[in-house]
Amino acid sequence: MARLVIVSNRVASPKERAAKAGGLAVALREALSERGGLWFGWSGETEVNPPDAPKVFRSGRVTYALLTLDPEDQRAHYAGYANGTLWPLCHYRLGLLTFRRADWEGYRRVNEHFARALLPLLKPDDIVWVHDYHFIPLAAELRKLGFTGRIGYFHHIPWPTPEVYLSLPSHAALVDDLSHYDLVGLQTENDVRALLTYISSEIHGWIAPGGTVGLKDRRFRVAAYPIGIDAEAFVSDAQKSVGKDEERRLNESLAGRMLAVGVDRLDYSKGLPGKFAAFGELLRSYPEHRSKVTMMQVAPLSRSEVAEYQALRRELEELGGAINGEFAEFDWVPLRYLNRPFQRATLAAIYRRALVGVVTPLRDGMNLVAKEYIAAQDPEDPGVLVLSRFAGAADELKGSLLVNPYDIEGMAAAMDRALTMPLEERRQRWRTNMDNVETNTIHHWCQRFIDELTNVTDQFGPPGDQWGNARPQ
Ligand code: ADP
Ligand code: F6P
């Protein structure tokens, strides 16, 4: 079996004991722990004149190789181009998009640096799987250095429609970069449609049935691979939480009240101000729920070095304080707002206790929290998922109450419906969702992508052949 090499900016290092917030790190840890392989990424550290080579160490079946970056390059790459340009672009927030040439250059420099450091660790038959928008140019850089093996890319966030994508000054260069991969995976069919439409209508690429794309002299494939979770592990964690100390403390603190839960990184794509406003609207317009329901919003801090994230934090503190100020009783605080990470077992216990899961991003690639919430439920007495129609998960979790996150009153009405839904309907809706979560697991996602990446070049012929799949040497 070929070795799997994963590349991602964030690496769930075994040395960090705290749970990592972020779908990518959670998903990849599951994927690699089974199969073993190499995980290459950023060390989380910066240093002027950083070493060219990564720090390498082994833990279990996984070898980790972590690279330290120059501080200015790291800023331009991460806070600058990745999170100041691509993140708002892909989440349809053009008003928040900034584009600076220096950031674009820093982004490319970091990708070059990663390619130079990775190449000596690679064997020709390795399967290299690159993750997320931090590394779109990595395959092009590895090809320049002569690597001809299989390279796949998975984009964990949405791919915007052409009208939105065209706002990016470097739009053509970035898709040209994508064409150096053999396989490009996106979360949903909508994302695939958006990218293929751009390629065929804006940059003269051609599309063959099955998602094979021809661009200049290159061939690659684009397809949807909706990511899943380790459903079995989540079910087991949730079941094990029953009767444990944390469950007991949670129950005692709720004093028999209903619980609604939200778990999101503190990110403007997650629609948190709208969610708070909708909860306030629920208490205002459906006063029968006052003192009867508590909302817990877990929102670990994220990307605090980016100004928009600092502003969002302040906004939420104000909104949360206003809701509690307006509705709290001496023995009931309506909104519990926590900015810290938790272990998976604790999250599972919280999800299981919650009658309503509120997942209302303005845009989201998939949203694993939605799937985790479903997996953690008690099948005999499951809760209801209120889910944004703009999360990738909405394509799959058809048993949810789908909402428009821009419609505050609509979200409040959906929360009311969830809180009052008869048991039989809750069970039916949950079963529909759970069938999906159990079938489309992280293992299935990983296996499907790797199998298709393993075989993808067969469809084009071997690298550098008469099919025009030539690789620069
Ligand atoms: P994103 O990738 O944008 O952060 P997802 O919903 O896809 O969003 O994934 C978030 C992941 O991070 C989930 O696996 C979730 O359990 C985890 N997570 C979120 N908040 C916390 C937290 N406070 N503590 C630990 N893990 C968290
Ligand atoms: O897929 C979304 C994502 O950007 C992942 O790449 C990342 O692991 C997660 O969100 C958390 O973001 P960050 O790595 O910037 O903390």
Short mmCIF file of C-alpha atoms and ligand atoms in Angstrom, two decimals:
data_model
loop_
_atom_site.label_atom_id
_atom_site.label_comp_id
_atom_site.label_asym_id
_atom_site.label_seq_id
_atom_site.Cartn_x
_atom_site.Cartn_y
_atom_site.Cartn_z
CA MET A 1 0.00 0.00 0.00
CA ALA A 2 1.37 3.43 -0.96
CA ARG A 3 2.27 5.73 1.90
CA LEU A 4 -0.16 8.56 2.64
CA VAL A 5 1.35 12.02 3.07
CA ILE A 6 -1.01 14.63 4.45
CA VAL A 7 -0.19 18.32 4.22
CA SER A 8 -2.16 20.89 6.19
CA ASN A 9 -1.42 24.16 7.87
CA ARG A 10 -2.84 23.11 11.23
CA VAL A 11 -1.60 19.80 12.58
CA ALA A 12 -3.22 18.05 15.54
CA SER A 13 0.12 17.26 17.16
CA PRO A 14 0.07 14.41 19.70
CA LYS A 15 2.07 16.67 22.02
CA GLU A 16 -0.91 18.97 22.50
CA ARG A 17 -3.28 17.44 24.97
CA ALA A 18 -6.07 19.99 24.65
CA ALA A 19 -8.78 19.30 22.10
CA LYS A 20 -8.27 21.13 18.82
CA ALA A 21 -11.12 23.24 17.61
CA GLY A 22 -11.42 23.09 13.85
CA GLY A 23 -12.93 20.51 11.53
CA LEU A 24 -9.81 19.88 9.50
CA ALA A 25 -7.52 18.89 12.34
CA VAL A 26 -10.22 16.73 13.92
CA ALA A 27 -10.98 14.95 10.63
CA LEU A 28 -7.38 14.33 9.61
CA ARG A 29 -6.39 12.97 12.98
CA GLU A 30 -9.11 10.33 12.54
CA ALA A 31 -8.00 9.61 9.00
CA LEU A 32 -4.28 9.17 9.72
CA SER A 33 -4.52 7.30 13.00
CA GLU A 34 -5.99 4.30 11.14
CA ARG A 35 -3.73 4.10 8.13
CA GLY A 36 -0.54 5.72 9.40
CA GLY A 37 1.68 7.91 7.23
CA LEU A 38 3.35 11.31 7.25
CA TRP A 39 1.66 14.52 8.42
CA PHE A 40 3.43 17.63 7.22
CA GLY A 41 2.43 21.09 8.38
CA TRP A 42 3.23 24.29 10.21
CA SER A 43 4.79 23.91 13.67
CA GLY A 44 2.78 26.84 15.01
CA GLU A 45 6.08 28.70 15.56
CA THR A 46 7.85 31.54 13.78
CA GLU A 47 11.53 32.48 13.72
CA VAL A 48 13.59 34.98 11.72
CA ASN A 49 15.71 32.95 9.26
CA PRO A 50 13.86 29.71 10.01
CA PRO A 51 15.55 26.37 9.27
CA ASP A 52 14.86 24.90 5.82
CA ALA A 53 14.10 21.48 7.23
CA PRO A 54 11.11 20.55 9.40
CA LYS A 55 11.29 19.00 12.87
CA VAL A 56 10.49 15.32 12.42
CA PHE A 57 9.18 12.97 15.10
CA ARG A 58 7.06 9.87 15.29
CA SER A 59 4.03 9.02 17.39
CA GLY A 60 2.32 5.66 16.89
CA ARG A 61 1.85 5.00 13.19
CA VAL A 62 2.22 8.65 12.20
CA THR A 63 5.41 10.58 11.43
CA TYR A 64 5.04 14.31 11.97
CA ALA A 65 7.16 16.86 10.10
CA LEU A 66 6.57 20.41 11.28
CA LEU A 67 8.02 23.46 9.64
CA THR A 68 8.76 26.79 11.32
CA LEU A 69 8.12 29.94 9.28
CA ASP A 70 9.58 33.42 9.04
CA PRO A 71 7.22 35.74 11.02
CA GLU A 72 6.51 38.14 8.16
CA ASP A 73 5.90 35.29 5.68
CA GLN A 74 3.64 33.57 8.18
CA ARG A 75 1.61 36.76 8.67
CA ALA A 76 1.27 37.37 4.95
CA HIS A 77 0.34 33.73 4.36
CA TYR A 78 -2.06 33.06 7.23
CA ALA A 79 -3.58 36.34 8.47
CA GLY A 80 -2.99 38.03 5.08
CA TYR A 81 -3.86 36.03 1.99
CA ALA A 82 -5.40 32.86 3.51
CA ASN A 83 -7.63 34.48 6.11
CA GLY A 84 -7.86 38.09 4.90
CA THR A 85 -8.48 37.27 1.23
CA LEU A 86 -9.47 33.65 0.55
CA TRP A 87 -11.56 33.01 3.66
CA PRO A 88 -13.95 35.96 3.17
CA LEU A 89 -14.03 35.32 -0.59
CA CYS A 90 -15.02 31.68 -0.22
CA HIS A 91 -17.57 32.57 2.45
CA TYR A 92 -19.21 35.22 0.24
CA ARG A 93 -18.13 38.13 2.45
CA LEU A 94 -16.72 40.48 -0.17
CA GLY A 95 -17.11 43.44 2.18
CA LEU A 96 -14.45 41.88 4.43
CA LEU A 97 -12.05 40.93 1.65
CA THR A 98 -8.66 42.62 1.49
CA PHE A 99 -6.16 41.92 -1.25
CA ARG A 100 -2.55 43.05 -0.99
CA ARG A 101 0.13 42.04 -3.44
CA ALA A 102 2.60 41.60 -0.57
CA ASP A 103 0.26 39.02 1.02
CA TRP A 104 -0.17 37.16 -2.27
CA GLU A 105 3.64 37.06 -2.64
CA GLY A 106 4.07 35.90 0.98
CA TYR A 107 1.45 33.19 0.41
CA ARG A 108 3.37 31.92 -2.60
CA ARG A 109 6.70 32.11 -0.74
CA VAL A 110 5.35 29.95 2.06
CA ASN A 111 4.07 27.43 -0.47
CA GLU A 112 7.51 27.35 -2.15
CA HIS A 113 9.15 26.91 1.25
CA PHE A 114 6.78 24.04 2.10
CA ALA A 115 7.48 22.36 -1.25
CA ARG A 116 11.27 22.61 -0.79
CA ALA A 117 11.05 21.19 2.72
CA LEU A 118 8.64 18.41 1.77
CA LEU A 119 10.37 17.16 -1.37
CA PRO A 120 13.32 15.41 0.36
CA LEU A 121 10.83 13.48 2.51
CA LEU A 122 8.82 12.17 -0.46
CA LYS A 123 9.08 8.80 -2.22
CA PRO A 124 7.92 8.58 -5.85
CA ASP A 125 4.94 6.34 -5.12
CA ASP A 126 3.65 8.34 -2.14
CA ILE A 127 0.12 9.64 -2.26
CA VAL A 128 0.26 13.30 -1.30
CA TRP A 129 -3.00 14.76 -0.03
CA VAL A 130 -2.97 18.53 0.49
CA HIS A 131 -5.66 20.19 2.59
CA ASP A 132 -7.31 23.54 2.39
CA TYR A 133 -6.91 27.01 1.00
CA HIS A 134 -3.56 27.67 2.69
CA PHE A 135 -1.83 25.42 0.14
CA ILE A 136 -3.51 25.75 -3.24
CA PRO A 137 -0.14 26.44 -5.02
CA LEU A 138 1.69 23.54 -3.34
CA ALA A 139 1.31 21.03 -6.18
CA ALA A 140 2.57 23.56 -8.73
CA GLU A 141 5.62 24.17 -6.54
CA LEU A 142 6.27 20.43 -6.08
CA ARG A 143 5.94 19.88 -9.84
CA LYS A 144 8.48 22.66 -10.47
CA LEU A 145 10.88 20.76 -8.22
CA GLY A 146 10.31 17.58 -10.23
CA PHE A 147 7.82 15.56 -8.18
CA THR A 148 5.69 13.52 -10.58
CA GLY A 149 3.71 11.37 -8.12
CA ARG A 150 0.02 11.66 -7.29
CA ILE A 151 -1.12 14.81 -5.55
CA GLY A 152 -4.67 15.51 -4.45
CA TYR A 153 -6.23 18.61 -2.93
CA PHE A 154 -9.28 18.91 -0.71
CA HIS A 155 -10.94 22.27 -0.19
CA HIS A 156 -12.68 22.20 3.21
CA ILE A 157 -14.54 25.49 2.72
CA PRO A 158 -17.10 26.54 0.09
CA TRP A 159 -16.08 27.30 -3.49
CA PRO A 160 -17.86 30.52 -4.46
CA THR A 161 -19.90 31.05 -7.60
CA PRO A 162 -18.03 32.68 -10.53
CA GLU A 163 -19.55 36.15 -9.94
CA VAL A 164 -18.07 36.13 -6.44
CA TYR A 165 -14.84 34.33 -7.33
CA LEU A 166 -14.04 36.87 -10.05
CA SER A 167 -13.58 39.53 -7.34
CA LEU A 168 -10.26 37.91 -6.53
CA PRO A 169 -7.51 39.73 -8.44
CA SER A 170 -5.44 36.52 -8.56
CA HIS A 171 -8.40 34.34 -9.67
CA ALA A 172 -6.86 32.83 -12.80
CA ALA A 173 -3.45 32.17 -11.21
CA LEU A 174 -5.05 30.29 -8.33
CA VAL A 175 -7.09 27.98 -10.55
CA ASP A 176 -4.03 27.46 -12.71
CA ASP A 177 -2.35 26.31 -9.49
CA LEU A 178 -5.21 23.88 -8.86
CA SER A 179 -4.67 22.29 -12.26
CA HIS A 180 -1.32 20.85 -11.10
CA TYR A 181 -3.19 18.46 -8.81
CA ASP A 182 -4.47 15.14 -10.14
CA LEU A 183 -7.66 15.29 -8.11
CA VAL A 184 -9.44 18.27 -6.58
CA GLY A 185 -12.09 17.49 -3.98
CA LEU A 186 -14.81 19.91 -2.87
CA GLN A 187 -17.48 19.49 -0.22
CA THR A 188 -20.68 19.64 -2.28
CA GLU A 189 -22.02 19.35 -5.82
CA ASN A 190 -22.81 23.08 -5.67
CA ASP A 191 -19.14 23.83 -5.07
CA VAL A 192 -18.16 21.57 -7.98
CA ARG A 193 -20.65 23.31 -10.26
CA ALA A 194 -19.29 26.72 -9.23
CA LEU A 195 -15.66 25.81 -9.97
CA LEU A 196 -16.41 24.03 -13.25
CA THR A 197 -18.59 26.90 -14.47
CA TYR A 198 -15.75 29.33 -13.78
CA ILE A 199 -13.24 27.10 -15.60
CA SER A 200 -15.37 26.65 -18.68
CA SER A 201 -16.82 30.15 -18.90
CA GLU A 202 -13.90 32.34 -17.79
CA ILE A 203 -10.57 30.66 -18.56
CA HIS A 204 -11.25 28.48 -21.60
CA GLY A 205 -10.92 25.13 -19.87
CA TRP A 206 -12.92 22.13 -21.05
CA ILE A 207 -14.92 19.73 -18.92
CA ALA A 208 -15.51 16.07 -19.77
CA PRO A 209 -18.19 13.89 -18.17
CA GLY A 210 -17.16 12.71 -14.69
CA GLY A 211 -15.50 16.03 -13.87
CA THR A 212 -12.27 15.63 -15.86
CA VAL A 213 -10.95 19.08 -16.64
CA GLY A 214 -8.55 20.12 -19.35
CA LEU A 215 -6.69 23.38 -18.79
CA LYS A 216 -3.77 24.31 -21.04
CA ASP A 217 -1.72 21.10 -21.31
CA ARG A 218 -2.97 19.66 -18.04
CA ARG A 219 -5.70 17.22 -16.98
CA PHE A 220 -7.21 16.90 -13.55
CA ARG A 221 -10.44 15.77 -11.99
CA VAL A 222 -12.87 17.74 -9.83
CA ALA A 223 -15.49 15.95 -7.70
CA ALA A 224 -17.53 16.31 -4.51
CA TYR A 225 -16.47 14.40 -1.38
CA PRO A 226 -18.72 15.49 1.49
CA ILE A 227 -16.71 15.04 4.67
CA GLY A 228 -18.10 13.03 7.59
CA ILE A 229 -17.23 12.25 11.22
CA ASP A 230 -16.13 9.18 13.15
CA ALA A 231 -19.75 8.40 13.96
CA GLU A 232 -19.03 5.26 15.98
CA ALA A 233 -16.55 7.04 18.25
CA PHE A 234 -18.95 9.91 18.79
CA VAL A 235 -21.85 7.58 19.59
CA SER A 236 -19.65 5.74 22.04
CA ASP A 237 -18.38 8.93 23.71
CA ALA A 238 -21.93 10.18 24.06
CA GLN A 239 -23.14 6.89 25.53
CA LYS A 240 -20.20 6.76 27.94
CA SER A 241 -21.04 10.24 29.20
CA VAL A 242 -24.27 8.91 30.69
CA GLY A 243 -24.03 8.83 34.48
CA LYS A 244 -20.56 10.42 34.52
CA ASP A 245 -19.59 13.34 36.71
CA GLU A 246 -19.75 15.93 33.91
CA GLU A 247 -23.23 14.84 32.86
CA ARG A 248 -24.36 15.03 36.49
CA ARG A 249 -22.93 18.54 36.93
CA LEU A 250 -24.51 19.71 33.67
CA ASN A 251 -27.89 18.32 34.69
CA GLU A 252 -27.69 19.85 38.14
CA SER A 253 -26.82 23.23 36.68
CA LEU A 254 -29.78 23.09 34.30
CA ALA A 255 -32.22 22.20 37.08
CA GLY A 256 -34.56 20.36 34.69
CA ARG A 257 -34.57 23.07 32.02
CA MET A 258 -34.35 22.40 28.29
CA LEU A 259 -30.99 23.06 26.66
CA ALA A 260 -30.22 24.47 23.23
CA VAL A 261 -26.59 24.22 22.16
CA GLY A 262 -24.28 25.87 19.66
CA VAL A 263 -20.61 24.94 19.17
CA ASP A 264 -18.66 27.06 16.68
CA ARG A 265 -15.22 28.57 16.37
CA LEU A 266 -15.56 32.29 17.00
CA ASP A 267 -15.69 33.10 13.29
CA TYR A 268 -17.83 35.56 11.32
CA SER A 269 -18.85 32.79 8.90
CA LYS A 270 -20.64 31.01 11.74
CA GLY A 271 -23.45 33.55 12.03
CA LEU A 272 -23.12 33.93 15.80
CA PRO A 273 -24.61 37.45 16.13
CA GLY A 274 -27.68 36.27 14.19
CA LYS A 275 -27.94 33.18 16.38
CA PHE A 276 -27.81 35.30 19.56
CA ALA A 277 -30.39 37.66 18.11
CA ALA A 278 -32.64 34.70 17.22
CA PHE A 279 -32.41 33.35 20.75
CA GLY A 280 -33.33 36.80 22.09
CA GLU A 281 -36.24 36.87 19.63
CA LEU A 282 -37.38 33.45 20.85
CA LEU A 283 -37.55 34.71 24.43
CA ARG A 284 -39.28 37.91 23.33
CA SER A 285 -41.89 36.44 20.99
CA TYR A 286 -42.45 33.08 22.67
CA PRO A 287 -42.42 34.12 26.36
CA GLU A 288 -43.59 30.65 27.42
CA HIS A 289 -39.95 29.54 27.01
CA ARG A 290 -38.60 32.08 29.50
CA SER A 291 -37.00 30.34 32.48
CA LYS A 292 -37.63 27.02 30.69
CA VAL A 293 -34.75 26.94 28.22
CA THR A 294 -31.06 27.69 28.50
CA MET A 295 -28.86 28.26 25.49
CA MET A 296 -25.21 27.25 25.71
CA GLN A 297 -22.92 28.69 23.07
CA VAL A 298 -19.41 27.23 23.05
CA ALA A 299 -17.21 29.47 20.89
CA PRO A 300 -13.46 28.92 21.21
CA LEU A 301 -11.37 31.88 20.11
CA SER A 302 -10.00 31.63 16.61
CA ARG A 303 -7.59 33.73 14.48
CA SER A 304 -7.46 36.42 17.16
CA GLU A 305 -4.69 38.19 15.25
CA VAL A 306 -7.16 39.15 12.49
CA ALA A 307 -9.01 42.42 13.21
CA GLU A 308 -12.46 41.18 12.10
CA TYR A 309 -12.26 38.36 14.64
CA GLN A 310 -11.43 40.78 17.46
CA ALA A 311 -14.39 42.94 16.46
CA LEU A 312 -16.70 39.91 16.39
CA ARG A 313 -15.61 38.93 19.88
CA ARG A 314 -16.53 42.37 21.22
CA GLU A 315 -19.85 42.33 19.38
CA LEU A 316 -20.81 38.95 20.84
CA GLU A 317 -19.88 39.96 24.36
CA GLU A 318 -22.16 42.95 24.01
CA LEU A 319 -25.04 40.99 22.44
CA GLY A 320 -24.77 38.17 24.98
CA GLY A 321 -24.69 40.63 27.86
CA ALA A 322 -27.75 42.41 26.44
CA ILE A 323 -29.78 39.19 26.21
CA ASN A 324 -28.91 38.16 29.74
CA GLY A 325 -29.55 41.70 30.98
CA GLU A 326 -33.00 41.74 29.39
CA PHE A 327 -34.24 38.26 30.30
CA ALA A 328 -32.24 36.76 33.21
CA GLU A 329 -33.99 35.93 36.47
CA PHE A 330 -32.27 35.67 39.83
CA ASP A 331 -32.28 31.87 39.36
CA TRP A 332 -31.89 31.60 35.55
CA VAL A 333 -29.27 32.90 33.10
CA PRO A 334 -30.66 32.40 29.57
CA LEU A 335 -27.36 32.39 27.65
CA ARG A 336 -24.17 30.64 28.71
CA TYR A 337 -21.31 31.77 26.53
CA LEU A 338 -17.98 29.96 26.76
CA ASN A 339 -14.82 30.84 24.84
CA ARG A 340 -12.85 27.71 25.59
CA PRO A 341 -12.07 24.35 23.99
CA PHE A 342 -13.38 21.07 25.42
CA GLN A 343 -12.47 17.43 25.07
CA ARG A 344 -14.62 15.49 22.62
CA ALA A 345 -16.23 13.48 25.44
CA THR A 346 -17.41 16.67 27.14
CA LEU A 347 -18.80 18.08 23.90
CA ALA A 348 -20.59 14.77 23.30
CA ALA A 349 -22.21 14.98 26.75
CA ILE A 350 -23.37 18.55 26.10
CA TYR A 351 -24.77 17.69 22.66
CA ARG A 352 -26.64 14.71 24.08
CA ARG A 353 -28.29 16.74 26.81
CA ALA A 354 -29.44 19.41 24.34
CA LEU A 355 -32.96 19.19 22.95
CA VAL A 356 -31.96 21.57 20.17
CA GLY A 357 -28.70 21.87 18.24
CA VAL A 358 -28.43 25.32 16.65
CA VAL A 359 -26.02 25.36 13.69
CA THR A 360 -26.68 28.53 11.72
CA PRO A 361 -23.59 29.62 9.75
CA LEU A 362 -24.00 32.27 7.07
CA ARG A 363 -21.87 29.95 4.88
CA ASP A 364 -19.97 26.79 5.74
CA GLY A 365 -18.10 24.19 3.70
CA MET A 366 -19.70 21.30 5.57
CA ASN A 367 -20.00 21.85 9.36
CA LEU A 368 -18.99 18.79 11.35
CA VAL A 369 -20.66 20.07 14.50
CA ALA A 370 -24.04 19.40 12.85
CA LYS A 371 -23.05 15.76 12.31
CA GLU A 372 -21.54 15.41 15.78
CA TYR A 373 -24.76 16.71 17.34
CA ILE A 374 -26.78 14.06 15.50
CA ALA A 375 -24.38 11.24 16.42
CA ALA A 376 -24.48 12.15 20.13
CA GLN A 377 -28.27 11.91 20.50
CA ASP A 378 -30.16 9.31 22.50
CA PRO A 379 -32.12 7.38 19.81
CA GLU A 380 -35.07 6.99 22.19
CA ASP A 381 -35.31 10.69 22.93
CA PRO A 382 -33.33 12.59 20.30
CA GLY A 383 -32.98 16.33 19.94
CA VAL A 384 -33.70 18.40 16.84
CA LEU A 385 -31.11 20.04 14.60
CA VAL A 386 -31.85 23.60 13.47
CA LEU A 387 -29.51 23.96 10.49
CA SER A 388 -28.60 26.76 8.11
CA ARG A 389 -29.44 26.06 4.50
CA PHE A 390 -26.03 27.57 3.66
CA ALA A 391 -24.01 24.87 5.45
CA GLY A 392 -22.74 22.07 3.19
CA ALA A 393 -24.32 19.65 5.69
CA ALA A 394 -27.80 20.89 4.64
CA ASP A 395 -27.44 18.84 1.44
CA GLU A 396 -27.26 15.69 3.51
CA LEU A 397 -29.10 16.23 6.80
CA LYS A 398 -32.60 16.41 5.39
CA GLY A 399 -34.24 15.61 8.72
CA SER A 400 -33.15 18.98 10.14
CA LEU A 401 -35.23 22.13 10.42
CA LEU A 402 -33.57 24.14 7.67
CA VAL A 403 -33.39 27.89 8.24
CA ASN A 404 -32.17 30.99 6.50
CA PRO A 405 -29.57 32.50 8.89
CA TYR A 406 -30.42 36.01 7.67
CA ASP A 407 -34.01 35.55 8.90
CA ILE A 408 -33.87 36.14 12.66
CA GLU A 409 -37.60 35.66 13.22
CA GLY A 410 -37.56 32.53 11.07
CA MET A 411 -34.75 31.09 13.20
CA ALA A 412 -36.63 31.92 16.41
CA ALA A 413 -39.73 30.17 15.00
CA ALA A 414 -37.62 27.10 14.13
CA MET A 415 -36.19 27.01 17.67
CA ASP A 416 -39.71 27.19 19.07
CA ARG A 417 -40.79 24.37 16.76
CA ALA A 418 -37.83 22.26 17.85
CA LEU A 419 -38.47 22.87 21.55
CA THR A 420 -42.11 21.80 21.20
CA MET A 421 -41.77 19.00 18.63
CA PRO A 422 -43.56 15.73 19.47
CA LEU A 423 -41.28 12.77 20.28
CA GLU A 424 -42.35 10.72 17.24
CA GLU A 425 -41.42 13.49 14.79
CA ARG A 426 -38.10 14.03 16.58
CA ARG A 427 -37.32 10.33 16.23
CA GLN A 428 -38.18 10.26 12.53
CA ARG A 429 -36.13 13.34 11.73
CA TRP A 430 -33.18 12.10 13.75
CA ARG A 431 -33.26 8.68 12.03
CA THR A 432 -33.11 10.34 8.62
CA ASN A 433 -30.09 12.37 9.70
CA MET A 434 -28.38 9.53 11.54
CA ASP A 435 -28.62 7.22 8.51
CA ASN A 436 -26.56 9.77 6.66
CA VAL A 437 -24.04 10.37 9.46
CA GLU A 438 -23.52 6.60 9.89
CA THR A 439 -23.10 5.93 6.19
CA ASN A 440 -20.97 8.85 5.13
CA THR A 441 -18.28 8.65 7.81
CA ILE A 442 -14.81 10.15 7.93
CA HIS A 443 -13.41 6.70 7.06
CA HIS A 444 -15.62 6.47 4.00
CA TRP A 445 -14.63 10.01 2.94
CA CYS A 446 -10.96 9.31 3.37
CA GLN A 447 -11.05 5.94 1.62
CA ARG A 448 -13.02 7.26 -1.32
CA PHE A 449 -10.69 10.21 -1.87
CA ILE A 450 -7.55 8.10 -1.57
CA ASP A 451 -8.91 5.35 -3.85
CA GLU A 452 -9.87 7.87 -6.50
CA LEU A 453 -6.56 9.70 -6.19
CA THR A 454 -4.71 6.38 -6.44
CA ASN A 455 -6.45 5.57 -9.70
CA VAL A 456 -7.00 8.98 -11.19
CA THR A 457 -3.92 9.09 -13.40
CA ASP A 458 -5.08 5.84 -15.09
CA GLN A 459 -7.82 7.90 -16.66
CA PHE A 460 -5.33 10.36 -18.12
CA GLY A 461 -2.45 7.95 -18.77
CA PRO A 462 0.80 8.04 -16.80
CA PRO A 463 2.41 11.42 -16.13
CA GLY A 464 4.11 12.95 -19.14
CA ASP A 465 2.49 10.70 -21.77
CA GLN A 466 0.70 11.32 -25.03
CA TRP A 467 -2.39 12.52 -23.19
CA GLY A 468 -0.70 15.79 -22.62
CA ASN A 469 -0.43 15.33 -18.89
CA ALA A 470 3.13 16.58 -19.07
CA ARG A 471 4.80 17.65 -15.86
CA PRO A 472 7.50 20.30 -15.85
CA GLN A 473 10.76 18.67 -14.68
P1 ADP B 1 -14.67 24.58 11.24
O1 ADP B 1 -13.83 23.61 10.50
O2 ADP B 1 -15.02 25.79 10.45
O3 ADP B 1 -14.12 24.96 12.57
P2 ADP B 1 -16.61 22.40 11.74
O4 ADP B 1 -17.95 22.45 12.39
O5 ADP B 1 -16.58 21.65 10.48
O6 ADP B 1 -16.10 23.90 11.58
O7 ADP B 1 -15.61 21.69 12.73
C1 ADP B 1 -15.36 22.15 14.01
C2 ADP B 1 -14.69 21.05 14.81
O8 ADP B 1 -14.06 21.62 15.94
C3 ADP B 1 -15.67 20.01 15.31
O9 ADP B 1 -15.10 18.73 15.26
C4 ADP B 1 -15.89 20.44 16.75
O10 ADP B 1 -16.21 19.38 17.64
C5 ADP B 1 -14.56 21.03 17.11
N1 ADP B 1 -14.76 22.07 18.11
C6 ADP B 1 -15.49 23.18 18.00
N2 ADP B 1 -15.51 23.87 19.15
C7 ADP B 1 -14.79 23.17 20.02
C8 ADP B 1 -14.43 23.34 21.37
N3 ADP B 1 -14.83 24.39 22.08
N4 ADP B 1 -13.65 22.41 21.91
C9 ADP B 1 -13.22 21.36 21.20
N5 ADP B 1 -13.53 21.13 19.93
C10 ADP B 1 -14.31 22.02 19.34
O1 F6P B 2 -11.65 24.18 7.14
C1 F6P B 2 -11.75 25.27 7.93
C2 F6P B 2 -10.47 25.65 8.66
O2 F6P B 2 -9.85 26.74 8.08
C3 F6P B 2 -9.45 24.57 8.75
O3 F6P B 2 -8.48 24.64 7.75
C4 F6P B 2 -8.89 24.83 10.09
O4 F6P B 2 -8.40 23.68 10.70
C5 F6P B 2 -10.05 25.36 10.88
O5 F6P B 2 -10.85 26.02 9.95
C6 F6P B 2 -9.60 26.25 12.02
O6 F6P B 2 -8.93 27.38 11.53
P1 F6P B 2 -7.44 27.79 11.89
O7 F6P B 2 -6.55 26.66 11.49
O8 F6P B 2 -7.21 29.03 11.14
O9 F6P B 2 -7.44 27.96 13.38
#
